Amino acid sequence: MVINLDRQSGRWHRVKRELKRFRTGDGAPFTSIVRRIPAIDARDGRAVAASVDVDPNYRIGDQLYVQPDTRLSACFDVDEPVRMTRQETAVARSHIEVWKAIATGPHKHVLVLEDDVWFRRGAAASINRGAAGRVDALSW
């Protein structure tokens, strides 16, 4: 799944070109199994309004729990309030939409990419290691 804004069609074309370099285990182009997921656009005020899926308010301690950072913890109390920007809220909602698609979909393994991804040599092997036991391995 590739997260892509509707207004960023150039990125969608570029990422498809990048993904054409890969093949599935049966030799088909990787693009044959790629699904585009429209991103939530931060420019659309209705799309980034508070919802049951995303609460834009959290505490810095919540951030430090998932991403420890000694610089932040040295400067801020764990109860310091934070409010996500419109862009952060849109990104969070976009990712939640992907999670929903995965949870309701038929696939055991799903690779989620942003539309600005670039692969280094050896990426296929790394992806395959992350999907151990997957029937359709990637090649490059």
Short mmCIF file of N, CA and C in Angstrom, two decimals:
data_model
loop_
_atom_site.label_atom_id
_atom_site.label_comp_id
_atom_site.label_asym_id
_atom_site.label_seq_id
_atom_site.Cartn_x
_atom_site.Cartn_y
_atom_site.Cartn_z
N MET A 1 0.85 -1.17 0.00
CA MET A 1 0.00 0.00 0.00
C MET A 1 0.90 1.23 0.00
N VAL A 2 0.53 2.18 -0.83
CA VAL A 2 1.28 3.42 -0.93
C VAL A 2 0.35 4.57 -0.59
N ILE A 3 0.73 5.35 0.41
CA ILE A 3 -0.05 6.52 0.82
C ILE A 3 0.34 7.68 -0.09
N ASN A 4 -0.67 8.29 -0.74
CA ASN A 4 -0.40 9.34 -1.73
C ASN A 4 -1.53 10.35 -1.75
N LEU A 5 -1.18 11.64 -1.69
CA LEU A 5 -2.18 12.70 -1.80
C LEU A 5 -2.71 12.78 -3.23
N ASP A 6 -4.00 13.03 -3.38
CA ASP A 6 -4.59 13.18 -4.71
C ASP A 6 -3.88 14.25 -5.53
N ARG A 7 -3.46 15.34 -4.87
CA ARG A 7 -2.83 16.44 -5.60
C ARG A 7 -1.34 16.20 -5.89
N GLN A 8 -0.83 15.03 -5.52
CA GLN A 8 0.57 14.69 -5.77
C GLN A 8 0.68 13.52 -6.76
N SER A 9 0.05 13.67 -7.91
CA SER A 9 0.07 12.59 -8.90
C SER A 9 1.49 12.32 -9.40
N GLY A 10 2.34 13.33 -9.42
CA GLY A 10 3.73 13.12 -9.84
C GLY A 10 4.46 12.16 -8.91
N ARG A 11 4.20 12.26 -7.62
CA ARG A 11 4.81 11.34 -6.66
C ARG A 11 4.31 9.91 -6.88
N TRP A 12 3.02 9.78 -7.18
CA TRP A 12 2.45 8.46 -7.42
C TRP A 12 3.12 7.82 -8.64
N HIS A 13 3.31 8.58 -9.69
CA HIS A 13 3.97 8.05 -10.89
C HIS A 13 5.43 7.69 -10.61
N ARG A 14 6.11 8.52 -9.82
CA ARG A 14 7.51 8.25 -9.49
C ARG A 14 7.65 6.98 -8.65
N VAL A 15 6.77 6.82 -7.65
CA VAL A 15 6.88 5.64 -6.79
C VAL A 15 6.52 4.38 -7.57
N LYS A 16 5.57 4.47 -8.51
CA LYS A 16 5.28 3.31 -9.35
C LYS A 16 6.49 2.94 -10.21
N ARG A 17 7.17 3.96 -10.74
CA ARG A 17 8.39 3.71 -11.52
C ARG A 17 9.45 3.04 -10.64
N GLU A 18 9.58 3.49 -9.42
CA GLU A 18 10.53 2.89 -8.48
C GLU A 18 10.16 1.43 -8.19
N LEU A 19 8.88 1.18 -7.99
CA LEU A 19 8.42 -0.17 -7.64
C LEU A 19 8.45 -1.14 -8.82
N LYS A 20 8.47 -0.62 -10.04
CA LYS A 20 8.57 -1.49 -11.23
C LYS A 20 9.88 -2.25 -11.26
N ARG A 21 10.87 -1.78 -10.52
CA ARG A 21 12.17 -2.47 -10.48
C ARG A 21 12.09 -3.79 -9.73
N PHE A 22 11.04 -3.97 -8.93
CA PHE A 22 10.88 -5.17 -8.12
C PHE A 22 9.94 -6.16 -8.80
N ARG A 23 10.11 -7.43 -8.47
CA ARG A 23 9.25 -8.50 -8.97
C ARG A 23 8.74 -9.30 -7.78
N THR A 24 7.55 -9.84 -7.92
CA THR A 24 7.01 -10.74 -6.91
C THR A 24 7.70 -12.09 -7.07
N GLY A 25 7.44 -13.00 -6.16
CA GLY A 25 8.03 -14.33 -6.22
C GLY A 25 7.72 -15.09 -7.49
N ASP A 26 6.56 -14.78 -8.10
CA ASP A 26 6.21 -15.47 -9.35
C ASP A 26 6.63 -14.68 -10.59
N GLY A 27 7.42 -13.61 -10.39
CA GLY A 27 7.98 -12.86 -11.52
C GLY A 27 7.14 -11.72 -12.03
N ALA A 28 5.98 -11.51 -11.46
CA ALA A 28 5.12 -10.40 -11.89
C ALA A 28 5.70 -9.07 -11.39
N PRO A 29 5.46 -7.99 -12.11
CA PRO A 29 5.91 -6.69 -11.61
C PRO A 29 5.26 -6.40 -10.26
N PHE A 30 6.05 -5.85 -9.36
CA PHE A 30 5.53 -5.52 -8.03
C PHE A 30 4.34 -4.58 -8.12
N THR A 31 4.34 -3.73 -9.15
CA THR A 31 3.23 -2.79 -9.32
C THR A 31 1.90 -3.50 -9.55
N SER A 32 1.93 -4.77 -9.91
CA SER A 32 0.68 -5.51 -10.13
C SER A 32 -0.05 -5.78 -8.82
N ILE A 33 0.63 -5.67 -7.69
CA ILE A 33 -0.03 -5.90 -6.41
C ILE A 33 -0.08 -4.64 -5.53
N VAL A 34 0.41 -3.52 -6.07
CA VAL A 34 0.44 -2.27 -5.30
C VAL A 34 -0.94 -1.62 -5.32
N ARG A 35 -1.33 -1.12 -4.15
CA ARG A 35 -2.60 -0.42 -4.00
C ARG A 35 -2.33 0.99 -3.49
N ARG A 36 -2.86 1.99 -4.17
CA ARG A 36 -2.73 3.38 -3.74
C ARG A 36 -3.82 3.68 -2.72
N ILE A 37 -3.41 4.28 -1.60
CA ILE A 37 -4.34 4.71 -0.56
C ILE A 37 -4.33 6.24 -0.55
N PRO A 38 -5.45 6.88 -0.86
CA PRO A 38 -5.46 8.35 -0.86
C PRO A 38 -5.17 8.91 0.54
N ALA A 39 -4.21 9.80 0.61
CA ALA A 39 -3.86 10.43 1.89
C ALA A 39 -4.90 11.49 2.24
N ILE A 40 -5.05 11.75 3.53
CA ILE A 40 -5.90 12.84 4.00
C ILE A 40 -5.11 14.13 3.76
N ASP A 41 -5.76 15.10 3.15
CA ASP A 41 -5.09 16.35 2.79
C ASP A 41 -5.26 17.38 3.90
N ALA A 42 -4.15 17.89 4.41
CA ALA A 42 -4.18 18.89 5.48
C ALA A 42 -4.85 20.19 5.02
N ARG A 43 -4.93 20.40 3.71
CA ARG A 43 -5.59 21.61 3.19
C ARG A 43 -7.11 21.53 3.29
N ASP A 44 -7.63 20.34 3.54
CA ASP A 44 -9.07 20.14 3.67
C ASP A 44 -9.44 20.18 5.15
N GLY A 45 -9.96 21.30 5.60
CA GLY A 45 -10.27 21.49 7.02
C GLY A 45 -11.21 20.44 7.58
N ARG A 46 -12.17 20.00 6.78
CA ARG A 46 -13.11 18.96 7.25
C ARG A 46 -12.40 17.64 7.47
N ALA A 47 -11.40 17.35 6.64
CA ALA A 47 -10.71 16.07 6.75
C ALA A 47 -9.81 16.00 7.98
N VAL A 48 -9.34 17.14 8.45
CA VAL A 48 -8.43 17.12 9.61
C VAL A 48 -9.11 17.56 10.90
N ALA A 49 -10.42 17.73 10.85
CA ALA A 49 -11.14 18.08 12.08
C ALA A 49 -11.02 16.93 13.07
N ALA A 50 -11.12 17.26 14.34
CA ALA A 50 -11.03 16.23 15.38
C ALA A 50 -12.04 15.12 15.09
N SER A 51 -11.61 13.91 15.32
CA SER A 51 -12.47 12.76 15.05
C SER A 51 -12.24 11.71 16.14
N VAL A 52 -13.03 10.66 16.10
CA VAL A 52 -12.83 9.58 17.07
C VAL A 52 -11.53 8.84 16.77
N ASP A 53 -11.03 8.94 15.54
CA ASP A 53 -9.80 8.25 15.17
C ASP A 53 -8.55 8.96 15.65
N VAL A 54 -8.58 10.29 15.69
CA VAL A 54 -7.38 11.05 16.05
C VAL A 54 -7.75 12.16 17.03
N ASP A 55 -7.11 12.13 18.17
CA ASP A 55 -7.21 13.24 19.12
C ASP A 55 -5.93 14.04 18.95
N PRO A 56 -6.00 15.28 18.48
CA PRO A 56 -4.79 16.05 18.21
C PRO A 56 -4.05 16.52 19.46
N ASN A 57 -4.62 16.25 20.63
CA ASN A 57 -3.98 16.67 21.88
C ASN A 57 -3.37 15.46 22.59
N TYR A 58 -2.13 15.62 23.01
CA TYR A 58 -1.47 14.56 23.76
C TYR A 58 -0.43 15.19 24.69
N ARG A 59 0.24 14.39 25.45
CA ARG A 59 1.29 14.86 26.37
C ARG A 59 2.65 14.43 25.82
N ILE A 60 3.66 15.19 26.11
CA ILE A 60 5.00 14.86 25.60
C ILE A 60 5.44 13.49 26.10
N GLY A 61 4.96 13.09 27.28
CA GLY A 61 5.27 11.76 27.80
C GLY A 61 4.79 10.65 26.88
N ASP A 62 3.66 10.88 26.20
CA ASP A 62 3.16 9.89 25.23
C ASP A 62 4.16 9.74 24.08
N GLN A 63 4.68 10.87 23.61
CA GLN A 63 5.67 10.85 22.52
C GLN A 63 6.95 10.15 22.99
N LEU A 64 7.38 10.47 24.19
CA LEU A 64 8.62 9.87 24.71
C LEU A 64 8.47 8.36 24.94
N TYR A 65 7.26 7.90 25.16
CA TYR A 65 7.02 6.46 25.34
C TYR A 65 7.31 5.71 24.05
N VAL A 66 6.85 6.25 22.92
CA VAL A 66 7.04 5.56 21.64
C VAL A 66 8.34 5.94 20.95
N GLN A 67 8.88 7.11 21.30
CA GLN A 67 10.13 7.57 20.68
C GLN A 67 10.97 8.29 21.75
N PRO A 68 11.68 7.51 22.56
CA PRO A 68 12.49 8.13 23.61
C PRO A 68 13.51 9.11 23.03
N ASP A 69 13.63 10.26 23.68
CA ASP A 69 14.58 11.29 23.23
C ASP A 69 15.05 12.03 24.48
N THR A 70 16.30 11.84 24.83
CA THR A 70 16.83 12.45 26.05
C THR A 70 16.80 13.98 25.98
N ARG A 71 16.92 14.55 24.78
CA ARG A 71 16.87 16.01 24.65
C ARG A 71 15.50 16.54 25.01
N LEU A 72 14.45 15.87 24.53
CA LEU A 72 13.09 16.30 24.87
C LEU A 72 12.80 16.11 26.35
N SER A 73 13.18 14.95 26.87
CA SER A 73 12.88 14.67 28.28
C SER A 73 13.65 15.61 29.21
N ALA A 74 14.79 16.12 28.76
CA ALA A 74 15.55 17.06 29.57
C ALA A 74 14.92 18.46 29.57
N CYS A 75 14.17 18.77 28.53
CA CYS A 75 13.61 20.12 28.38
C CYS A 75 12.15 20.24 28.79
N PHE A 76 11.43 19.13 28.76
CA PHE A 76 9.99 19.21 29.01
C PHE A 76 9.56 18.19 30.06
N ASP A 77 8.57 18.58 30.84
CA ASP A 77 7.93 17.67 31.78
C ASP A 77 7.05 16.70 30.99
N VAL A 78 6.92 15.48 31.47
CA VAL A 78 6.13 14.47 30.73
C VAL A 78 4.66 14.89 30.57
N ASP A 79 4.18 15.80 31.41
CA ASP A 79 2.79 16.25 31.31
C ASP A 79 2.61 17.48 30.42
N GLU A 80 3.69 17.91 29.77
CA GLU A 80 3.62 19.07 28.88
C GLU A 80 2.63 18.77 27.74
N PRO A 81 1.61 19.63 27.58
CA PRO A 81 0.63 19.36 26.52
C PRO A 81 1.20 19.69 25.13
N VAL A 82 0.78 18.92 24.15
CA VAL A 82 1.17 19.13 22.76
C VAL A 82 -0.10 19.05 21.92
N ARG A 83 -0.20 19.91 20.94
CA ARG A 83 -1.32 19.85 19.98
C ARG A 83 -0.73 19.64 18.59
N MET A 84 -1.20 18.59 17.93
CA MET A 84 -0.71 18.30 16.59
C MET A 84 -1.10 19.41 15.62
N THR A 85 -0.25 19.66 14.64
CA THR A 85 -0.57 20.59 13.57
C THR A 85 -1.59 19.93 12.64
N ARG A 86 -2.15 20.71 11.74
CA ARG A 86 -3.09 20.16 10.74
C ARG A 86 -2.39 19.07 9.93
N GLN A 87 -1.13 19.32 9.59
CA GLN A 87 -0.39 18.35 8.78
C GLN A 87 -0.18 17.05 9.55
N GLU A 88 0.18 17.15 10.82
CA GLU A 88 0.38 15.94 11.64
C GLU A 88 -0.93 15.17 11.80
N THR A 89 -2.03 15.90 11.99
CA THR A 89 -3.33 15.26 12.11
C THR A 89 -3.68 14.53 10.81
N ALA A 90 -3.42 15.17 9.68
CA ALA A 90 -3.71 14.55 8.39
C ALA A 90 -2.87 13.30 8.19
N VAL A 91 -1.60 13.34 8.56
CA VAL A 91 -0.74 12.16 8.44
C VAL A 91 -1.26 11.04 9.33
N ALA A 92 -1.61 11.38 10.56
CA ALA A 92 -2.14 10.36 11.49
C ALA A 92 -3.41 9.73 10.93
N ARG A 93 -4.32 10.55 10.42
CA ARG A 93 -5.57 10.01 9.86
C ARG A 93 -5.29 9.15 8.64
N SER A 94 -4.32 9.55 7.82
CA SER A 94 -3.95 8.75 6.64
C SER A 94 -3.46 7.38 7.05
N HIS A 95 -2.62 7.34 8.06
CA HIS A 95 -2.08 6.06 8.52
C HIS A 95 -3.17 5.19 9.14
N ILE A 96 -4.08 5.80 9.84
CA ILE A 96 -5.18 5.04 10.43
C ILE A 96 -6.05 4.44 9.33
N GLU A 97 -6.28 5.17 8.25
CA GLU A 97 -7.05 4.62 7.12
C GLU A 97 -6.34 3.41 6.54
N VAL A 98 -5.01 3.45 6.47
CA VAL A 98 -4.25 2.29 5.99
C VAL A 98 -4.42 1.12 6.95
N TRP A 99 -4.31 1.38 8.26
CA TRP A 99 -4.49 0.31 9.24
C TRP A 99 -5.86 -0.34 9.09
N LYS A 100 -6.89 0.48 8.86
CA LYS A 100 -8.25 -0.06 8.68
C LYS A 100 -8.30 -0.96 7.45
N ALA A 101 -7.68 -0.51 6.36
CA ALA A 101 -7.67 -1.30 5.12
C ALA A 101 -6.95 -2.63 5.34
N ILE A 102 -5.86 -2.59 6.09
CA ILE A 102 -5.12 -3.83 6.38
C ILE A 102 -5.96 -4.76 7.25
N ALA A 103 -6.57 -4.19 8.29
CA ALA A 103 -7.34 -5.01 9.24
C ALA A 103 -8.52 -5.69 8.58
N THR A 104 -9.10 -5.05 7.58
CA THR A 104 -10.27 -5.63 6.92
C THR A 104 -9.90 -6.36 5.63
N GLY A 105 -8.62 -6.33 5.27
CA GLY A 105 -8.19 -6.96 4.03
C GLY A 105 -7.79 -8.42 4.20
N PRO A 106 -7.53 -9.08 3.10
CA PRO A 106 -7.26 -10.51 3.12
C PRO A 106 -5.79 -10.89 3.30
N HIS A 107 -4.90 -9.92 3.32
CA HIS A 107 -3.47 -10.23 3.26
C HIS A 107 -2.84 -10.42 4.63
N LYS A 108 -1.97 -11.42 4.72
CA LYS A 108 -1.26 -11.71 5.97
C LYS A 108 -0.12 -10.72 6.17
N HIS A 109 0.54 -10.32 5.08
CA HIS A 109 1.66 -9.37 5.14
C HIS A 109 1.37 -8.20 4.22
N VAL A 110 1.62 -7.00 4.71
CA VAL A 110 1.40 -5.80 3.91
C VAL A 110 2.58 -4.87 4.15
N LEU A 111 3.12 -4.34 3.07
CA LEU A 111 4.17 -3.34 3.14
C LEU A 111 3.51 -1.99 2.92
N VAL A 112 3.68 -1.06 3.86
CA VAL A 112 3.09 0.27 3.76
C VAL A 112 4.22 1.25 3.46
N LEU A 113 4.01 2.05 2.41
CA LEU A 113 5.02 3.01 1.98
C LEU A 113 4.41 4.40 1.86
N GLU A 114 5.22 5.40 2.11
CA GLU A 114 4.87 6.77 1.78
C GLU A 114 5.24 6.97 0.31
N ASP A 115 4.67 7.97 -0.33
CA ASP A 115 4.92 8.17 -1.75
C ASP A 115 6.28 8.81 -2.07
N ASP A 116 7.07 9.06 -1.06
CA ASP A 116 8.41 9.62 -1.30
C ASP A 116 9.51 8.61 -0.99
N VAL A 117 9.17 7.32 -1.01
CA VAL A 117 10.13 6.27 -0.68
C VAL A 117 11.17 6.13 -1.78
N TRP A 118 12.40 5.85 -1.37
CA TRP A 118 13.49 5.49 -2.28
C TRP A 118 14.13 4.24 -1.71
N PHE A 119 14.41 3.29 -2.56
CA PHE A 119 15.00 2.03 -2.12
C PHE A 119 16.48 1.98 -2.41
N ARG A 120 17.23 1.48 -1.44
CA ARG A 120 18.66 1.20 -1.64
C ARG A 120 18.81 -0.22 -2.15
N ARG A 121 19.95 -0.49 -2.74
CA ARG A 121 20.25 -1.85 -3.18
C ARG A 121 20.14 -2.77 -1.95
N GLY A 122 19.53 -3.90 -2.12
CA GLY A 122 19.33 -4.84 -1.01
C GLY A 122 18.00 -4.67 -0.32
N ALA A 123 17.18 -3.73 -0.77
CA ALA A 123 15.89 -3.48 -0.12
C ALA A 123 14.99 -4.71 -0.19
N ALA A 124 14.99 -5.40 -1.32
CA ALA A 124 14.11 -6.58 -1.47
C ALA A 124 14.44 -7.63 -0.41
N ALA A 125 15.73 -7.86 -0.16
CA ALA A 125 16.12 -8.84 0.85
C ALA A 125 15.66 -8.40 2.24
N SER A 126 15.77 -7.12 2.53
CA SER A 126 15.31 -6.61 3.83
C SER A 126 13.81 -6.77 3.99
N ILE A 127 13.07 -6.48 2.94
CA ILE A 127 11.61 -6.61 2.99
C ILE A 127 11.24 -8.08 3.18
N ASN A 128 11.91 -8.96 2.45
CA ASN A 128 11.63 -10.39 2.58
C ASN A 128 11.92 -10.90 3.98
N ARG A 129 12.99 -10.41 4.60
CA ARG A 129 13.29 -10.82 5.98
C ARG A 129 12.18 -10.37 6.92
N GLY A 130 11.59 -9.22 6.66
CA GLY A 130 10.49 -8.72 7.50
C GLY A 130 9.22 -9.51 7.31
N ALA A 131 9.09 -10.20 6.19
CA ALA A 131 7.90 -10.99 5.90
C ALA A 131 8.28 -12.46 5.86
N ALA A 132 9.00 -12.92 6.85
CA ALA A 132 9.46 -14.31 6.89
C ALA A 132 8.30 -15.27 6.68
N GLY A 133 8.51 -16.23 5.82
CA GLY A 133 7.49 -17.23 5.56
C GLY A 133 6.48 -16.80 4.51
N ARG A 134 6.64 -15.61 3.96
CA ARG A 134 5.71 -15.14 2.94
C ARG A 134 5.91 -15.93 1.65
N VAL A 135 4.83 -16.26 1.00
CA VAL A 135 4.88 -17.05 -0.22
C VAL A 135 5.47 -16.23 -1.37
N ASP A 136 5.02 -14.99 -1.54
CA ASP A 136 5.49 -14.16 -2.65
C ASP A 136 6.67 -13.32 -2.20
N ALA A 137 7.88 -13.78 -2.50
CA ALA A 137 9.07 -13.01 -2.16
C ALA A 137 9.35 -12.00 -3.26
N LEU A 138 10.03 -10.93 -2.91
CA LEU A 138 10.42 -9.91 -3.88
C LEU A 138 11.79 -10.21 -4.45
N SER A 139 12.03 -9.77 -5.66
CA SER A 139 13.38 -9.81 -6.22
C SER A 139 13.62 -8.49 -6.91
N TRP A 140 14.91 -8.19 -7.08
CA TRP A 140 15.26 -6.93 -7.73
C TRP A 140 16.43 -7.18 -8.61
#
